[in-house]
Coordinates of C-alpha atoms in Angstrom, one line a residue:
X1 CA 0.2 -0.2 -0.2
X2 CA 1.2 4.0 -0.8
X3 CA 3.0 5.6 2.2
X4 CA -0.7 8.0 3.5
X5 CA 0.0 11.3 3.0
X6 CA -1.8 12.0 6.4
X7 CA 0.1 10.5 8.3
X8 CA -2.1 10.7 12.1
X9 CA -1.0 13.8 13.9
X10 CA -4.1 14.7 16.1
X11 CA -3.0 16.9 18.9
X12 CA -4.0 14.3 21.1
X13 CA -4.9 15.4 25.4
X14 CA -1.3 12.3 25.3
X15 CA 0.2 13.8 22.6
X16 CA 0.3 17.2 23.8
X17 CA 1.3 16.4 28.3
X18 CA -2.3 17.8 29.0
X19 CA -4.2 15.9 32.1
X20 CA -6.5 18.3 33.5
X21 CA -9.3 20.2 31.2
X22 CA -11.7 21.1 34.1
X23 CA -13.1 23.9 35.0
X24 CA -12.8 25.2 31.6
X25 CA -14.8 27.7 30.3
X26 CA -14.8 27.9 26.5
X27 CA -16.4 31.3 26.1
X28 CA -13.5 32.9 28.4
X29 CA -10.8 30.2 26.4
X30 CA -12.7 31.9 23.0
X31 CA -11.9 35.5 24.3
X32 CA -8.7 35.8 25.1
X33 CA -7.9 33.9 21.5
X34 CA -9.6 35.9 20.0
X35 CA -9.0 39.6 21.5
X36 CA -5.0 38.3 21.4
X37 CA -5.1 37.2 17.4
X38 CA -7.2 40.6 16.7
X39 CA -4.3 42.8 17.9
X40 CA -1.7 40.6 15.8
X41 CA -4.1 41.3 13.2
X42 CA -4.5 45.0 13.4
X43 CA -1.1 45.9 13.8
X44 CA 0.3 43.4 11.4
X45 CA 2.0 41.3 13.5
X46 CA 2.6 38.2 11.0
X47 CA 4.4 36.6 13.4
X48 CA 2.2 37.3 16.6
X49 CA -0.2 35.8 14.9
X50 CA 1.2 32.5 13.9
X51 CA 2.1 32.1 17.0
X52 CA -1.6 31.6 18.0
X53 CA -1.6 28.2 16.3
X54 CA 0.3 25.0 16.9
X55 CA 3.5 24.6 15.1
X56 CA 1.5 21.8 13.4
X57 CA -2.0 24.0 13.0
X58 CA -3.9 24.6 9.7
X59 CA -5.0 27.6 8.2
X60 CA -8.3 26.9 5.9
X61 CA -9.8 29.4 3.2
X62 CA -12.3 29.5 1.4
X63 CA -12.0 32.6 -1.1
X64 CA -12.0 34.8 1.4
X65 CA -8.5 35.4 1.6
X66 CA -7.0 34.4 -1.5
X67 CA -9.9 33.7 -3.9
X68 CA -9.0 30.1 -3.8
X69 CA -9.9 27.3 -1.8
X70 CA -7.3 26.5 -0.2
X71 CA -5.5 25.1 3.1
X72 CA -2.0 26.3 4.5
X73 CA -0.6 23.6 7.0
X74 CA 2.5 24.3 9.1
X75 CA 3.1 28.0 11.2
X76 CA 5.8 28.3 8.0
X77 CA 2.9 28.0 4.9
X78 CA 0.4 29.8 8.1
X79 CA 3.6 32.8 7.5
X80 CA 3.6 32.5 3.6
X81 CA 0.2 32.8 3.2
X82 CA -0.8 36.1 5.3
X83 CA 2.8 38.0 4.4
X84 CA 1.0 37.9 0.5
X85 CA -2.5 38.3 1.4
X86 CA -3.2 40.2 4.9
X87 CA -2.2 43.6 3.9
X88 CA -3.7 43.4 0.1
X89 CA -6.9 41.6 1.9
X90 CA -7.7 43.8 4.7
X91 CA -9.4 41.6 6.9
X92 CA -10.7 43.2 10.0
X93 CA -13.2 44.1 12.2
X94 CA -13.6 40.5 14.0
X95 CA -16.2 39.7 16.4
X96 CA -17.2 37.5 18.9
X97 CA -20.2 35.4 17.4
X98 CA -22.3 34.2 20.6
X99 CA -25.7 32.9 19.5
X100 CA -26.5 29.6 21.2
X101 CA -26.0 27.5 17.8
X102 CA -22.3 29.2 17.6
X103 CA -21.3 30.0 20.7
X104 CA -17.7 28.3 21.9
X105 CA -18.3 25.4 23.1
X106 CA -15.4 22.3 23.8
X107 CA -15.8 19.2 22.0
X108 CA -14.6 15.7 23.3
X109 CA -14.1 14.7 19.2
X110 CA -12.4 11.1 20.4
X111 CA -11.8 9.7 23.7
X112 CA -7.9 11.2 23.9
X113 CA -9.3 14.7 21.3
X114 CA -10.6 17.6 23.3
X115 CA -11.2 21.3 21.2
X116 CA -12.4 24.0 22.1
X117 CA -14.4 25.3 18.6
X118 CA -15.8 28.7 18.4
X119 CA -17.2 31.3 14.9
X120 CA -16.1 34.8 15.0
X121 CA -17.5 37.6 12.3
X122 CA -14.8 39.3 10.7
X123 CA -15.1 42.1 6.6
X124 CA -12.6 42.4 3.5
X125 CA -11.5 44.7 1.5
X126 CA -14.5 43.7 -0.8
X127 CA -16.0 41.3 2.1
X128 CA -17.9 39.5 5.2
X129 CA -17.1 36.1 6.2
X130 CA -17.1 33.6 9.5
X131 CA -14.4 32.5 10.7
X132 CA -14.4 28.8 13.0
X133 CA -11.3 27.8 14.9
X134 CA -10.5 24.6 16.9
X135 CA -8.2 25.5 19.6
X136 CA -6.0 23.0 21.5
X137 CA -4.8 22.9 25.1
X138 CA -1.1 23.4 26.1
X139 CA -0.2 22.2 29.5
X140 CA -0.2 25.3 30.8
X141 CA -3.7 26.0 30.6
X142 CA -3.3 28.0 26.9
X143 CA -4.7 27.3 23.8
X144 CA -3.1 27.8 20.7
X145 CA -5.0 27.4 16.9
X146 CA -5.0 23.1 14.7
X147 CA -7.5 24.9 12.4
X148 CA -8.8 28.2 11.7
X149 CA -11.2 28.5 8.5
X150 CA -12.5 31.5 7.2
X151 CA -14.5 31.5 4.4
X152 CA -16.2 34.7 2.7
X153 CA -19.9 34.6 3.2
X154 CA -21.1 37.5 0.4
X155 CA -19.9 40.3 -1.5
X156 CA -19.9 43.6 0.3
X157 CA -21.4 45.3 -2.7
X158 CA -23.5 42.5 -4.8
X159 CA -25.0 40.5 -1.7
X160 CA -27.8 38.0 -2.7
X161 CA -31.1 39.7 -3.6
X162 CA -32.8 37.2 -0.4
X163 CA -34.5 38.2 1.9
X164 CA -35.6 42.0 2.7
X165 CA -33.5 42.3 -0.6
X166 CA -36.3 40.2 -2.6
X167 CA -37.5 41.9 -5.4
X168 CA -40.3 44.6 -3.9
X169 CA -41.9 45.8 -7.7
X170 CA -45.6 44.8 -7.5
X171 CA -46.2 43.4 -10.8
X172 CA -49.6 42.9 -12.6
X173 CA -49.3 41.0 -15.5
X174 CA -46.8 41.6 -17.1
X175 CA -44.4 38.9 -14.9
X176 CA -45.3 35.8 -18.3
X177 CA -43.5 38.1 -21.0
X178 CA -40.9 38.6 -19.0
X179 CA -39.7 35.7 -18.1
X180 CA -40.7 34.5 -22.1
X181 CA -37.4 37.3 -22.6
X182 CA -35.7 36.9 -19.9
X183 CA -35.3 33.2 -21.3
X184 CA -35.1 32.9 -24.4
X185 CA -32.3 36.3 -23.7
X186 CA -33.9 38.3 -26.8
X187 CA -32.3 40.8 -26.6
X188 CA -28.8 40.4 -24.9
X189 CA -26.5 37.2 -24.4
X190 CA -25.9 35.2 -21.2
X191 CA -22.5 36.4 -18.7
X192 CA -22.5 32.9 -18.0
X193 CA -23.2 29.0 -19.9
X194 CA -24.2 26.4 -17.9
X195 CA -24.3 22.8 -19.4
X196 CA -26.0 20.8 -17.3
X197 CA -29.3 20.7 -15.6
X198 CA -28.6 18.7 -13.0
X199 CA -29.0 19.6 -8.7
X200 CA -25.0 21.7 -9.5
X201 CA -26.0 23.1 -12.5
X202 CA -29.7 24.7 -10.8
X203 CA -27.5 25.7 -7.8
X204 CA -24.6 27.1 -9.4
X205 CA -27.5 29.5 -11.8
X206 CA -30.3 30.1 -8.5
X207 CA -26.8 31.5 -6.1
X208 CA -25.7 33.6 -9.9
X209 CA -29.6 35.4 -10.4
X210 CA -29.6 36.1 -7.0
X211 CA -26.2 37.8 -6.7
X212 CA -26.7 39.3 -9.9
X213 CA -25.0 37.7 -13.3
X214 CA -27.3 36.6 -16.2
X215 CA -27.1 32.8 -16.6
X216 CA -28.2 30.3 -18.8
X217 CA -28.5 26.4 -18.1
X218 CA -28.9 24.0 -21.2
X219 CA -29.4 20.6 -21.1
X220 CA -29.3 17.8 -23.6
X221 CA -32.8 16.0 -21.4
X222 CA -36.0 16.8 -22.4
X223 CA -36.9 17.9 -19.3
X224 CA -34.7 19.5 -16.0
X225 CA -34.3 16.3 -13.8
X226 CA -33.7 14.0 -16.4
X227 CA -30.4 12.7 -15.0
X228 CA -32.1 11.7 -12.1
X229 CA -35.7 10.7 -13.3
X230 CA -33.8 8.7 -16.2
X231 CA -32.0 6.7 -14.0
X232 CA -32.9 2.6 -12.8
X233 CA -36.0 3.4 -10.4
X234 CA -34.7 1.3 -7.8
X235 CA -32.1 4.7 -6.8
X236 CA -32.6 6.4 -3.8
X237 CA -30.1 8.7 -2.7
X238 CA -28.9 7.1 0.7
X239 CA -27.9 10.5 2.4
X240 CA -30.7 12.3 4.7
X241 CA -32.8 15.4 3.5
X242 CA -31.0 17.5 5.8
X243 CA -28.0 17.0 4.6
X244 CA -29.4 17.5 0.4
X245 CA -31.5 20.6 1.4
X246 CA -31.2 23.2 -1.7
X247 CA -30.3 26.6 -1.8
X248 CA -32.7 29.0 -0.8
X249 CA -35.6 26.8 -1.0
X250 CA -36.1 23.7 1.6
X251 CA -37.7 20.9 1.1
X252 CA -41.3 20.6 2.7
X253 CA -41.2 18.9 6.9
X254 CA -42.8 15.7 5.4
X255 CA -40.4 15.0 2.7
X256 CA -38.6 11.9 3.2
X257 CA -36.0 11.0 5.0
X258 CA -34.0 9.0 1.5
X259 CA -35.3 10.9 -0.9
X260 CA -36.4 8.9 -3.9
X261 CA -34.3 9.9 -8.2
X262 CA -37.6 10.4 -9.3
X263 CA -39.1 12.5 -6.3
X264 CA -35.4 14.1 -6.7
X265 CA -35.8 14.9 -10.2
X266 CA -39.1 16.1 -9.5
X267 CA -38.3 18.5 -7.5
X268 CA -35.6 20.0 -9.0
X269 CA -38.0 20.8 -12.1
X270 CA -40.0 22.7 -9.1
X271 CA -36.9 23.7 -8.4
X272 CA -36.3 25.7 -11.3
X273 CA -39.3 26.5 -11.8
X274 CA -39.8 28.7 -8.5
X275 CA -36.9 29.8 -8.6
X276 CA -37.3 31.6 -11.8
X277 CA -33.9 29.8 -13.7
X278 CA -33.0 30.1 -17.2
X279 CA -33.5 27.1 -19.1
X280 CA -32.9 25.7 -22.6
X281 CA -33.3 21.7 -22.4
X282 CA -32.7 19.2 -25.1
X283 CA -30.3 21.2 -26.0
X284 CA -26.4 20.7 -27.1
X285 CA -23.5 22.6 -27.8
X286 CA -22.4 22.1 -31.7
X287 CA -19.3 24.3 -31.2
X288 CA -17.4 26.3 -29.1
X289 CA -14.1 28.2 -29.6
X290 CA -12.2 31.6 -26.8
X291 CA -11.4 34.3 -27.7
X292 CA -8.0 34.8 -25.5
X293 CA -7.8 38.7 -26.4
X294 CA -12.2 38.8 -25.3
X295 CA -11.4 36.4 -22.9
X296 CA -14.8 35.1 -24.1
X297 CA -16.5 31.9 -25.8
X298 CA -18.7 32.3 -28.4
X299 CA -21.0 28.9 -28.7
X300 CA -23.4 27.7 -30.6
X301 CA -25.8 25.4 -29.3
X302 CA -28.7 23.5 -31.3
X303 CA -31.9 24.1 -29.9
X304 CA -34.3 21.5 -29.5
X305 CA -33.0 20.1 -32.7
X306 CA -34.7 22.8 -34.2
X307 CA -32.3 26.2 -34.2
X308 CA -28.7 27.7 -33.4
X309 CA -28.3 30.1 -31.5
X310 CA -24.8 31.4 -31.2
X311 CA -24.0 32.9 -27.9
X312 CA -21.5 35.0 -27.1
X313 CA -20.3 34.6 -23.3
X314 CA -17.7 35.6 -20.9
X315 CA -18.2 31.8 -18.5
X316 CA -18.7 28.7 -19.4
X317 CA -20.3 26.0 -16.2
X318 CA -19.7 21.9 -16.7
X319 CA -21.6 21.0 -14.3
X320 CA -21.9 18.1 -16.1
X321 CA -22.5 15.8 -13.0
X322 CA -20.4 12.9 -11.0
X323 CA -21.5 10.5 -13.3
X324 CA -19.5 11.1 -16.8
X325 CA -18.9 9.1 -19.6
X326 CA -20.1 5.1 -18.3
X327 CA -17.3 2.7 -18.3
X328 CA -17.3 -0.8 -19.6
X329 CA -14.4 -3.4 -19.2
X330 CA -13.6 -4.6 -22.5
X331 CA -14.3 -8.5 -22.9
X332 CA -14.2 -10.5 -24.6
X333 CA -16.4 -12.9 -26.2
X334 CA -19.6 -10.7 -26.6
X335 CA -21.1 -10.7 -30.1
X336 CA -22.0 -14.2 -28.4
X337 CA -23.9 -13.5 -25.6
X338 CA -27.0 -15.0 -26.9
X339 CA -28.6 -12.4 -23.4
X340 CA -28.7 -8.9 -23.0
X341 CA -25.4 -6.0 -22.1
X342 CA -25.8 -3.1 -20.5
X343 CA -24.2 -0.1 -18.6
X344 CA -25.8 0.8 -15.1
X345 CA -26.3 4.1 -17.1
X346 CA -29.3 2.2 -19.1
X347 CA -30.2 0.0 -16.7
X348 CA -34.1 0.6 -15.9
X349 CA -36.3 -1.6 -14.2
X350 CA -35.3 -5.3 -13.2
X351 CA -39.4 -5.9 -13.6
X352 CA -38.3 -5.8 -16.9
X353 CA -36.4 -8.9 -16.5
X354 CA -39.1 -11.4 -15.2
X355 CA -38.0 -14.6 -14.5
X356 CA -35.0 -14.3 -16.0
X357 CA -31.4 -14.8 -14.6
X358 CA -28.9 -11.8 -14.2
X359 CA -25.4 -11.1 -13.4
X360 CA -24.4 -7.5 -11.6
X361 CA -20.9 -6.6 -12.7
X362 CA -19.6 -4.3 -9.3
X363 CA -20.4 -4.4 -6.0
X364 CA -20.6 -0.7 -5.1
X365 CA -23.3 1.8 -5.0
X366 CA -25.0 1.1 -8.0
X367 CA -24.8 -2.7 -8.3
X368 CA -26.3 -3.7 -4.3
X369 CA -28.9 -0.9 -6.1
X370 CA -29.9 -3.1 -8.8
X371 CA -28.2 -6.3 -7.2
X372 CA -31.6 -5.9 -4.6
X373 CA -34.3 -4.5 -7.5
X374 CA -33.8 -8.2 -9.1
X375 CA -33.8 -9.2 -5.4
X376 CA -37.3 -7.3 -5.0
X377 CA -38.3 -8.8 -8.4
X378 CA -37.7 -12.2 -7.3
X379 CA -34.9 -13.0 -10.3
X380 CA -32.3 -15.5 -9.8
X381 CA -29.0 -12.5 -9.9
X382 CA -25.7 -13.0 -9.0
X383 CA -23.1 -10.2 -8.1
X384 CA -19.1 -10.4 -9.9
X385 CA -17.3 -8.7 -7.4
X386 CA -14.1 -7.5 -8.6
X387 CA -12.2 -5.7 -5.5
X388 CA -12.9 -5.2 -1.7
X389 CA -15.4 -2.7 -0.9
X390 CA -15.7 -0.3 1.6
X391 CA -19.0 -1.0 2.9
X392 CA -20.5 1.8 5.8
X393 CA -24.5 1.3 7.2
X394 CA -26.7 4.3 7.2
X395 CA -27.5 3.8 10.3
X396 CA -23.5 5.4 11.5
X397 CA -23.1 7.2 8.5
X398 CA -26.1 9.0 10.4
X399 CA -24.7 9.2 13.9
X400 CA -22.5 10.8 12.1
X401 CA -24.3 13.4 10.7
X402 CA -26.5 14.4 12.1
X403 CA -24.6 16.0 15.1
X404 CA -24.8 19.2 12.8
X405 CA -26.9 17.8 9.8
X406 CA -31.0 17.4 11.7
X407 CA -34.0 19.0 12.4
X408 CA -33.7 22.6 13.4
X409 CA -29.7 23.6 12.5
X410 CA -29.7 25.5 9.7
X411 CA -27.9 24.1 6.2
X412 CA -25.4 27.1 6.1
X413 CA -23.8 26.8 9.5
X414 CA -23.8 23.0 9.3
X415 CA -22.2 23.6 5.7
X416 CA -19.6 26.0 7.7
X417 CA -18.8 23.4 10.5
X418 CA -18.9 20.6 8.0
X419 CA -16.5 22.5 6.0
X420 CA -14.1 23.5 8.5
X421 CA -11.8 20.6 9.2
X422 CA -9.6 20.6 6.7
X423 CA -8.8 17.3 4.6
X424 CA -6.0 16.2 6.3
X425 CA -7.8 16.4 9.5
X426 CA -10.4 14.4 8.7
X427 CA -8.9 12.0 7.1
X428 CA -6.9 11.7 10.6
X429 CA -9.9 12.0 12.7
X430 CA -11.4 9.1 9.5
X431 CA -8.5 6.7 11.4
X432 CA -9.2 6.4 14.2
X433 CA -13.5 6.7 13.7
X434 CA -13.4 3.8 10.5
X435 CA -11.9 0.8 13.0
X436 CA -14.7 2.1 15.7
X437 CA -17.4 1.4 13.4
X438 CA -16.4 -1.4 11.9
X439 CA -15.9 -2.9 15.2
X440 CA -19.5 -1.6 16.7
X441 CA -22.0 -0.3 15.1
X442 CA -21.4 -2.6 11.7
X443 CA -19.1 -5.4 13.4
X444 CA -22.7 -7.9 12.7
X445 CA -22.9 -6.9 8.6
X446 CA -19.3 -6.5 8.2
X447 CA -18.3 -10.6 10.0
X448 CA -22.0 -11.3 8.1
X449 CA -20.1 -9.8 4.8
X450 CA -17.3 -11.7 5.2
X451 CA -18.9 -15.6 5.9
X452 CA -20.7 -15.8 2.7
X453 CA -17.4 -14.1 1.3
X454 CA -17.9 -10.8 0.3
X455 CA -14.5 -8.8 0.4
X456 CA -14.6 -6.0 2.2
X457 CA -11.7 -3.1 3.3
X458 CA -11.5 0.3 5.8
X459 CA -10.7 2.3 2.2
X460 CA -7.5 3.9 1.6
X461 CA -5.2 4.4 5.4
X462 CA -8.1 2.8 7.1
X463 CA -10.2 6.4 6.2
X464 CA -13.2 5.2 5.4
X465 CA -15.4 6.1 2.1
X466 CA -14.1 10.0 2.5
X467 CA -11.1 9.8 0.5
X468 CA -12.8 7.2 -2.1
X469 CA -15.6 9.8 -2.4
X470 CA -12.6 12.5 -3.5
X471 CA -10.7 10.5 -5.0
X472 CA -12.3 7.7 -7.6
X473 CA -16.2 8.6 -6.4
X474 CA -16.4 4.8 -6.0
X475 CA -15.9 1.9 -4.3
X476 CA -18.0 2.1 -1.6
X477 CA -21.8 1.2 -0.4
X478 CA -24.1 3.0 2.0
X479 CA -25.8 -0.1 3.3
X480 CA -29.4 0.3 3.0
X481 CA -30.8 -2.9 3.6
X482 CA -29.3 -4.8 1.0
X483 CA -26.1 -6.4 2.7
X484 CA -28.6 -8.6 5.2
X485 CA -30.1 -10.4 1.3
X486 CA -26.4 -10.9 0.6
X487 CA -25.5 -13.0 4.4
X488 CA -28.6 -14.7 3.8
X489 CA -28.1 -15.8 0.3
X490 CA -30.5 -14.0 -1.8
X491 CA -28.1 -12.2 -3.6
X492 CA -24.6 -14.6 -4.5
X493 CA -22.1 -13.6 -5.3
X494 CA -19.0 -14.3 -6.8
X495 CA -15.4 -13.6 -6.0
X496 CA -12.0 -14.2 -6.8
X497 CA -11.6 -15.2 -10.3
X498 CA -11.0 -12.9 -13.4
X499 CA -13.9 -12.4 -16.2
X500 CA -12.2 -14.5 -19.2
X501 CA -14.5 -13.5 -21.6
X502 CA -18.5 -13.2 -22.6
X503 CA -20.1 -17.7 -23.6
X504 CA -23.3 -17.8 -25.4
X505 CA -25.0 -17.7 -21.8
X506 CA -23.5 -16.1 -19.6
X507 CA -19.1 -15.6 -18.7
X508 CA -16.4 -17.6 -18.2
X509 CA -13.7 -16.8 -15.6
X510 CA -10.5 -17.7 -15.2
X511 CA -11.1 -20.7 -12.2
X512 CA -13.0 -22.4 -14.8
X513 CA -16.4 -21.4 -13.6
X514 CA -19.1 -20.4 -16.2
X515 CA -22.1 -18.1 -14.7
X516 CA -25.2 -17.9 -16.7
X517 CA -27.2 -14.7 -17.0
X518 CA -30.1 -14.0 -19.4
X519 CA -29.1 -10.1 -18.5
X520 CA -25.4 -8.8 -17.5
X521 CA -25.8 -5.1 -15.8
X522 CA -22.9 -3.5 -15.3
X523 CA -22.1 -0.8 -12.4
X524 CA -18.5 -0.9 -13.2
X525 CA -18.3 3.7 -13.0
X526 CA -17.5 5.9 -15.3
X527 CA -15.5 7.5 -16.8
X528 CA -13.6 11.1 -17.4
X529 CA -15.0 14.6 -16.0
X530 CA -12.6 16.3 -19.5
X531 CA -14.8 13.9 -21.5
X532 CA -17.6 16.3 -21.3
X533 CA -15.2 19.5 -22.5
X534 CA -12.9 17.7 -24.8
X535 CA -16.9 16.8 -26.9
X536 CA -18.1 20.9 -26.7
X537 CA -14.7 22.3 -26.4
X538 CA -12.6 19.7 -28.6
X539 CA -9.2 18.6 -27.6
X540 CA -6.5 21.6 -27.7
X541 CA -8.9 23.4 -25.0
X542 CA -9.7 20.3 -22.3
X543 CA -5.8 20.1 -22.4
X544 CA -5.1 23.6 -21.1
X545 CA -7.2 21.9 -18.4
X546 CA -5.3 20.7 -15.4
X547 CA -7.2 17.6 -13.2
X548 CA -10.9 18.2 -12.5
X549 CA -11.5 15.8 -9.7
X550 CA -9.2 14.2 -7.3
X551 CA -7.5 15.9 -4.2
X552 CA -4.1 18.5 -4.9
X553 CA -1.2 18.1 -2.3
X554 CA -3.1 20.8 0.4
X555 CA -6.6 18.0 0.6
X556 CA -8.9 20.8 -1.7
X557 CA -10.8 19.7 -5.1
X558 CA -8.2 20.3 -7.7
X559 CA -10.3 21.9 -10.0
X560 CA -14.1 22.2 -8.9
X561 CA -15.2 25.3 -8.0
X562 CA -12.7 27.3 -8.6
X563 CA -9.6 27.6 -11.1
X564 CA -9.0 24.8 -13.6
X565 CA -6.5 26.5 -15.2
X566 CA -8.0 28.1 -18.5
X567 CA -10.0 31.0 -17.9
X568 CA -13.3 31.6 -18.4
X569 CA -13.8 28.1 -17.8
X570 CA -15.2 26.5 -14.7
X571 CA -16.7 22.9 -12.9
X572 CA -19.3 22.7 -10.4
X573 CA -19.8 19.1 -9.5
X574 CA -20.4 17.5 -5.7
X575 CA -23.2 15.7 -4.1
X576 CA -25.4 17.8 -2.9
X577 CA -24.3 19.2 -0.3
X578 CA -21.0 19.8 -1.3
X579 CA -22.8 21.5 -4.8
X580 CA -25.1 23.9 -2.3
X581 CA -22.0 25.6 -0.2
X582 CA -20.0 26.1 -3.2
X583 CA -22.1 26.9 -5.8
X584 CA -21.8 30.0 -3.4
X585 CA -18.1 30.4 -3.5
X586 CA -18.2 29.8 -7.3
X587 CA -20.9 32.4 -8.2
X588 CA -18.9 34.9 -6.2
X589 CA -15.1 34.1 -8.1
X590 CA -17.1 35.0 -11.2
X591 CA -19.0 37.9 -9.8
X592 CA -16.0 39.6 -8.4
X593 CA -14.4 38.8 -11.8
X594 CA -17.1 40.6 -13.6
X595 CA -17.4 43.4 -11.3
X596 CA -13.1 43.9 -11.7
X597 CA -12.5 42.9 -8.5
X598 CA -10.6 39.8 -9.1
X599 CA -7.8 39.6 -11.0
X600 CA -6.4 35.6 -10.7
X601 CA -2.8 36.6 -12.2
X602 CA -2.8 38.9 -9.0
X603 CA -3.6 35.9 -6.4
X604 CA -0.2 34.2 -6.3
X605 CA 0.8 32.1 -3.3

């Protein structure tokens, strides 16, 4: 196994030499630290600021100081950040936030890890934001920052048009025509063209609209939500309703805890309508070109196969999803197979195969969902497991997420708390928590799977699903009940032997065995996120874009929600919570560029 890039170095009480945390007042600890921090910031005393951090502390920034998503680890890197950006950003007006949900609190994250968490508000030259600080104790009863997050919440001169800033004009019969003109872009071109009307595209467009940027969304599907509606009918979200909320429009209190794909599809269609987003469905890009002098794109859009519109836009946002081009292994002999073989993206329902035999190739989320669908329809099904799978129960996941994502807790604050810990810290925590869950909450399920030969793991370096999601976007399964059917033998398992080829009646394996099937579903994932760029913009543009998904050496997504290496080209990709949070930050970056506030060339650290 490769060396862990984030070795476990949590500031545990033993490591810090702390034995007594009795009579700690979190409010007093936070106030004393923030007073010293504020004084050092006011006097631009970088040395004094850095001295308030542990030697291996972190400063994580979400576009507040860097106009980027950055994480600085250790005093040397934090010094470089402050030397480069403290004076020019004008960090000031630091104020402790003490409302009930943000008041300082001593949190025992692990039996030997205790941190005081508190929040403070701040302003910069161009905006205002929220900071979350996690302080660690020292033997002399002082506290130093292990983690500090600075997150920009709003642009001072260009706030979101929500709440008291909403449209206050009366309308007497002109709304329909004005909306028609707005959607058609009859007299002007959009500033931003978003490709993809899934949740990420819609949420990004909504953020842009209500921050004052003219935006058009196009999608190749006939209806908004079809990217969910057209998937297999058994598809259901494995994240809770609180984790999957959409910005500006929350699910009603009657919404089920785990939404079905069809229900979410209808919600997104309504979301686009109620937030008055400009969407052209059944539309694709025929051709596009970039003018590096004017910093604009010329885009030819084929609309509903009837007309071609040529648009000049400043920004392209690719919101084409985590599921890009389907990946199917090249297996010899497919022409000889008498049955059907499809990728999971083409599969709709096991109801079409009553009385047949099925094989599902792949043992992660889609593989489990589809195998469950076959079982529910009384179909003989075998799951072929190519490699071990990280399995965690939905109960265990809920136990972690429900600490912040729950009824009565503001989702915006939950997102900020969730984002406050750098990826390296989350990994270190997971290396402690994941094995503990495996030995307690999930022990019976994992032991049962092992007995029937289903292979599991604890994720890369024991970090669970976090690294898998931000790496390969797969390799894991959040169990909603299918594992018990595997344990019971209702869903058979085949593994430990490579597929050699198709036969007339199924698949042949290297151990000499053959599985018969009438339908084979390949739940084998998806390809490169740059495929959509190559299709819309050509290979030359795609070659200038850096890596899109996956973590950089700071633990940030490489090219998503931030500058990707090519001016005027962005990626909006992620699960519901990630898109909800960072869609605002992408919108603010674009708005800042359009208003002349941000020039990426000026921000180099």
